[in-house]
Amino acid sequence: MNIYIGNLNYRVKEADLQQVMEEYGPVESVKIIKDRETGKSKGFAFIEMANEAQAKQAIEELNGAEYEGRTMIVKEARPKA
């Protein structure tokens, strides 16, 4: 399952997010979206988890949780339209 995580602190690194998500199960990939010109984080990321039940538990428990001083938005990512 592909998971969207928004409202991230701009200092959060991919390794930090992976560590948080691995508490719920194996993580296949973590991608923080960065500005093409500056290389700085845009404050959101996508995480891929193979186990759907573990991914849903992570979404349920982390959506609205505070991380690095910001309230995260965590939900199932929608395919690009």
mmCIF file with all atom_site columns, C-alpha atoms in Angstrom:
data_model
loop_
_atom_site.group_PDB
_atom_site.id
_atom_site.type_symbol
_atom_site.label_atom_id
_atom_site.label_alt_id
_atom_site.label_comp_id
_atom_site.label_asym_id
_atom_site.label_entity_id
_atom_site.label_seq_id
_atom_site.pdbx_PDB_ins_code
_atom_site.Cartn_x
_atom_site.Cartn_y
_atom_site.Cartn_z
_atom_site.occupancy
_atom_site.B_iso_or_equiv
_atom_site.pdbx_formal_charge
_atom_site.auth_seq_id
_atom_site.auth_comp_id
_atom_site.auth_asym_id
_atom_site.auth_atom_id
_atom_site.pdbx_PDB_model_num
ATOM 1  C CA . MET A 1 1  ? 0.000  0.000  0.000   1.00 0.00 ? 1  MET A CA 1
ATOM 2  C CA . ASN A 1 2  ? 1.211  3.478  -0.853  1.00 0.00 ? 2  ASN A CA 1
ATOM 3  C CA . ILE A 1 3  ? 0.806  5.931  2.044   1.00 0.00 ? 3  ILE A CA 1
ATOM 4  C CA . TYR A 1 4  ? 0.788  9.740  1.873   1.00 0.00 ? 4  TYR A CA 1
ATOM 5  C CA . ILE A 1 5  ? 2.242  11.632 4.843   1.00 0.00 ? 5  ILE A CA 1
ATOM 6  C CA . GLY A 1 6  ? 1.736  15.389 4.877   1.00 0.00 ? 6  GLY A CA 1
ATOM 7  C CA . ASN A 1 7  ? 2.437  18.402 7.093   1.00 0.00 ? 7  ASN A CA 1
ATOM 8  C CA . LEU A 1 8  ? 5.943  17.147 7.887   1.00 0.00 ? 8  LEU A CA 1
ATOM 9  C CA . ASN A 1 9  ? 8.577  19.264 9.545   1.00 0.00 ? 9  ASN A CA 1
ATOM 10 C CA . TYR A 1 10 ? 11.011 20.309 6.793   1.00 0.00 ? 10 TYR A CA 1
ATOM 11 C CA . ARG A 1 11 ? 13.952 18.893 8.784   1.00 0.00 ? 11 ARG A CA 1
ATOM 12 C CA . VAL A 1 12 ? 12.550 15.318 8.784   1.00 0.00 ? 12 VAL A CA 1
ATOM 13 C CA . LYS A 1 13 ? 14.742 12.905 6.803   1.00 0.00 ? 13 LYS A CA 1
ATOM 14 C CA . GLU A 1 14 ? 13.698 9.732  4.950   1.00 0.00 ? 14 GLU A CA 1
ATOM 15 C CA . ALA A 1 15 ? 15.561 7.574  7.487   1.00 0.00 ? 15 ALA A CA 1
ATOM 16 C CA . ASP A 1 16 ? 13.567 9.213  10.334  1.00 0.00 ? 16 ASP A CA 1
ATOM 17 C CA . LEU A 1 17 ? 10.260 8.425  8.662   1.00 0.00 ? 17 LEU A CA 1
ATOM 18 C CA . GLN A 1 18 ? 11.313 4.884  7.841   1.00 0.00 ? 18 GLN A CA 1
ATOM 19 C CA . GLN A 1 19 ? 12.145 4.278  11.497  1.00 0.00 ? 19 GLN A CA 1
ATOM 20 C CA . VAL A 1 20 ? 8.700  5.520  12.594  1.00 0.00 ? 20 VAL A CA 1
ATOM 21 C CA . MET A 1 21 ? 6.865  3.416  9.999   1.00 0.00 ? 21 MET A CA 1
ATOM 22 C CA . GLU A 1 22 ? 8.879  0.242  10.664  1.00 0.00 ? 22 GLU A CA 1
ATOM 23 C CA . GLU A 1 23 ? 7.259  0.110  14.098  1.00 0.00 ? 23 GLU A CA 1
ATOM 24 C CA . TYR A 1 24 ? 4.178  -1.086 12.167  1.00 0.00 ? 24 TYR A CA 1
ATOM 25 C CA . GLY A 1 25 ? 5.887  -3.429 9.689   1.00 0.00 ? 25 GLY A CA 1
ATOM 26 C CA . PRO A 1 26 ? 8.439  -3.689 6.874   1.00 0.00 ? 26 PRO A CA 1
ATOM 27 C CA . VAL A 1 27 ? 8.807  -0.594 4.704   1.00 0.00 ? 27 VAL A CA 1
ATOM 28 C CA . GLU A 1 28 ? 9.586  -1.060 1.007   1.00 0.00 ? 28 GLU A CA 1
ATOM 29 C CA . SER A 1 29 ? 10.354 2.583  0.176   1.00 0.00 ? 29 SER A CA 1
ATOM 30 C CA . VAL A 1 30 ? 10.317 6.108  1.596   1.00 0.00 ? 30 VAL A CA 1
ATOM 31 C CA . LYS A 1 31 ? 10.329 9.193  -0.628  1.00 0.00 ? 31 LYS A CA 1
ATOM 32 C CA . ILE A 1 32 ? 10.257 12.725 0.761   1.00 0.00 ? 32 ILE A CA 1
ATOM 33 C CA . ILE A 1 33 ? 9.187  15.066 -2.024  1.00 0.00 ? 33 ILE A CA 1
ATOM 34 C CA . LYS A 1 34 ? 11.711 17.853 -2.598  1.00 0.00 ? 34 LYS A CA 1
ATOM 35 C CA . ASP A 1 35 ? 11.695 21.094 -4.525  1.00 0.00 ? 35 ASP A CA 1
ATOM 36 C CA . ARG A 1 36 ? 13.510 20.580 -7.849  1.00 0.00 ? 36 ARG A CA 1
ATOM 37 C CA . GLU A 1 37 ? 15.369 23.878 -7.683  1.00 0.00 ? 37 GLU A CA 1
ATOM 38 C CA . THR A 1 38 ? 16.322 24.150 -4.010  1.00 0.00 ? 38 THR A CA 1
ATOM 39 C CA . GLY A 1 39 ? 16.430 20.462 -3.023  1.00 0.00 ? 39 GLY A CA 1
ATOM 40 C CA . LYS A 1 40 ? 14.527 21.317 0.165   1.00 0.00 ? 40 LYS A CA 1
ATOM 41 C CA . SER A 1 41 ? 11.676 19.205 1.485   1.00 0.00 ? 41 SER A CA 1
ATOM 42 C CA . LYS A 1 42 ? 8.161  20.228 0.454   1.00 0.00 ? 42 LYS A CA 1
ATOM 43 C CA . GLY A 1 43 ? 6.810  18.822 3.728   1.00 0.00 ? 43 GLY A CA 1
ATOM 44 C CA . PHE A 1 44 ? 5.231  15.610 2.446   1.00 0.00 ? 44 PHE A CA 1
ATOM 45 C CA . ALA A 1 45 ? 6.274  12.068 1.596   1.00 0.00 ? 45 ALA A CA 1
ATOM 46 C CA . PHE A 1 46 ? 5.129  8.744  0.204   1.00 0.00 ? 46 PHE A CA 1
ATOM 47 C CA . ILE A 1 47 ? 5.834  5.429  1.907   1.00 0.00 ? 47 ILE A CA 1
ATOM 48 C CA . GLU A 1 48 ? 5.283  1.982  0.433   1.00 0.00 ? 48 GLU A CA 1
ATOM 49 C CA . MET A 1 49 ? 4.397  -0.921 2.737   1.00 0.00 ? 49 MET A CA 1
ATOM 50 C CA . ALA A 1 50 ? 3.757  -4.454 1.454   1.00 0.00 ? 50 ALA A CA 1
ATOM 51 C CA . ASN A 1 51 ? 1.382  -5.576 4.213   1.00 0.00 ? 51 ASN A CA 1
ATOM 52 C CA . GLU A 1 52 ? -1.962 -3.794 3.836   1.00 0.00 ? 52 GLU A CA 1
ATOM 53 C CA . ALA A 1 53 ? -3.156 -4.562 7.395   1.00 0.00 ? 53 ALA A CA 1
ATOM 54 C CA . GLN A 1 54 ? 0.038  -3.102 8.886   1.00 0.00 ? 54 GLN A CA 1
ATOM 55 C CA . ALA A 1 55 ? -0.211 -0.077 6.608   1.00 0.00 ? 55 ALA A CA 1
ATOM 56 C CA . LYS A 1 56 ? -3.824 0.554  7.675   1.00 0.00 ? 56 LYS A CA 1
ATOM 57 C CA . GLN A 1 57 ? -2.826 0.300  11.331  1.00 0.00 ? 57 GLN A CA 1
ATOM 58 C CA . ALA A 1 58 ? -0.035 2.843  10.761  1.00 0.00 ? 58 ALA A CA 1
ATOM 59 C CA . ILE A 1 59 ? -2.486 5.207  9.031   1.00 0.00 ? 59 ILE A CA 1
ATOM 60 C CA . GLU A 1 60 ? -5.029 4.842  11.830  1.00 0.00 ? 60 GLU A CA 1
ATOM 61 C CA . GLU A 1 61 ? -2.525 5.421  14.624  1.00 0.00 ? 61 GLU A CA 1
ATOM 62 C CA . LEU A 1 62 ? -0.343 8.113  13.021  1.00 0.00 ? 62 LEU A CA 1
ATOM 63 C CA . ASN A 1 63 ? -2.933 10.341 11.331  1.00 0.00 ? 63 ASN A CA 1
ATOM 64 C CA . GLY A 1 64 ? -3.209 13.420 13.536  1.00 0.00 ? 64 GLY A CA 1
ATOM 65 C CA . ALA A 1 65 ? -0.190 12.412 15.641  1.00 0.00 ? 65 ALA A CA 1
ATOM 66 C CA . GLU A 1 66 ? 2.475  14.989 16.403  1.00 0.00 ? 66 GLU A CA 1
ATOM 67 C CA . TYR A 1 67 ? 5.948  14.378 14.978  1.00 0.00 ? 67 TYR A CA 1
ATOM 68 C CA . GLU A 1 68 ? 8.836  16.839 15.243  1.00 0.00 ? 68 GLU A CA 1
ATOM 69 C CA . GLY A 1 69 ? 6.427  19.563 16.398  1.00 0.00 ? 69 GLY A CA 1
ATOM 70 C CA . ARG A 1 70 ? 3.863  19.189 13.564  1.00 0.00 ? 70 ARG A CA 1
ATOM 71 C CA . THR A 1 71 ? 0.575  17.304 13.322  1.00 0.00 ? 71 THR A CA 1
ATOM 72 C CA . MET A 1 72 ? 0.945  14.728 10.560  1.00 0.00 ? 72 MET A CA 1
ATOM 73 C CA . ILE A 1 73 ? -1.667 13.936 7.930   1.00 0.00 ? 73 ILE A CA 1
ATOM 74 C CA . VAL A 1 74 ? -1.427 10.219 7.129   1.00 0.00 ? 74 VAL A CA 1
ATOM 75 C CA . LYS A 1 75 ? -3.694 8.504  4.609   1.00 0.00 ? 75 LYS A CA 1
ATOM 76 C CA . GLU A 1 76 ? -3.737 6.058  1.739   1.00 0.00 ? 76 GLU A CA 1
ATOM 77 C CA . ALA A 1 77 ? -2.162 7.683  -1.311  1.00 0.00 ? 77 ALA A CA 1
ATOM 78 C CA . ARG A 1 78 ? -4.396 8.074  -4.336  1.00 0.00 ? 78 ARG A CA 1
ATOM 79 C CA . PRO A 1 79 ? -3.105 7.234  -7.820  1.00 0.00 ? 79 PRO A CA 1
ATOM 80 C CA . LYS A 1 80 ? -2.170 10.219 -9.994  1.00 0.00 ? 80 LYS A CA 1
ATOM 81 C CA . ALA A 1 81 ? -5.161 11.367 -12.014 1.00 0.00 ? 81 ALA A CA 1
#
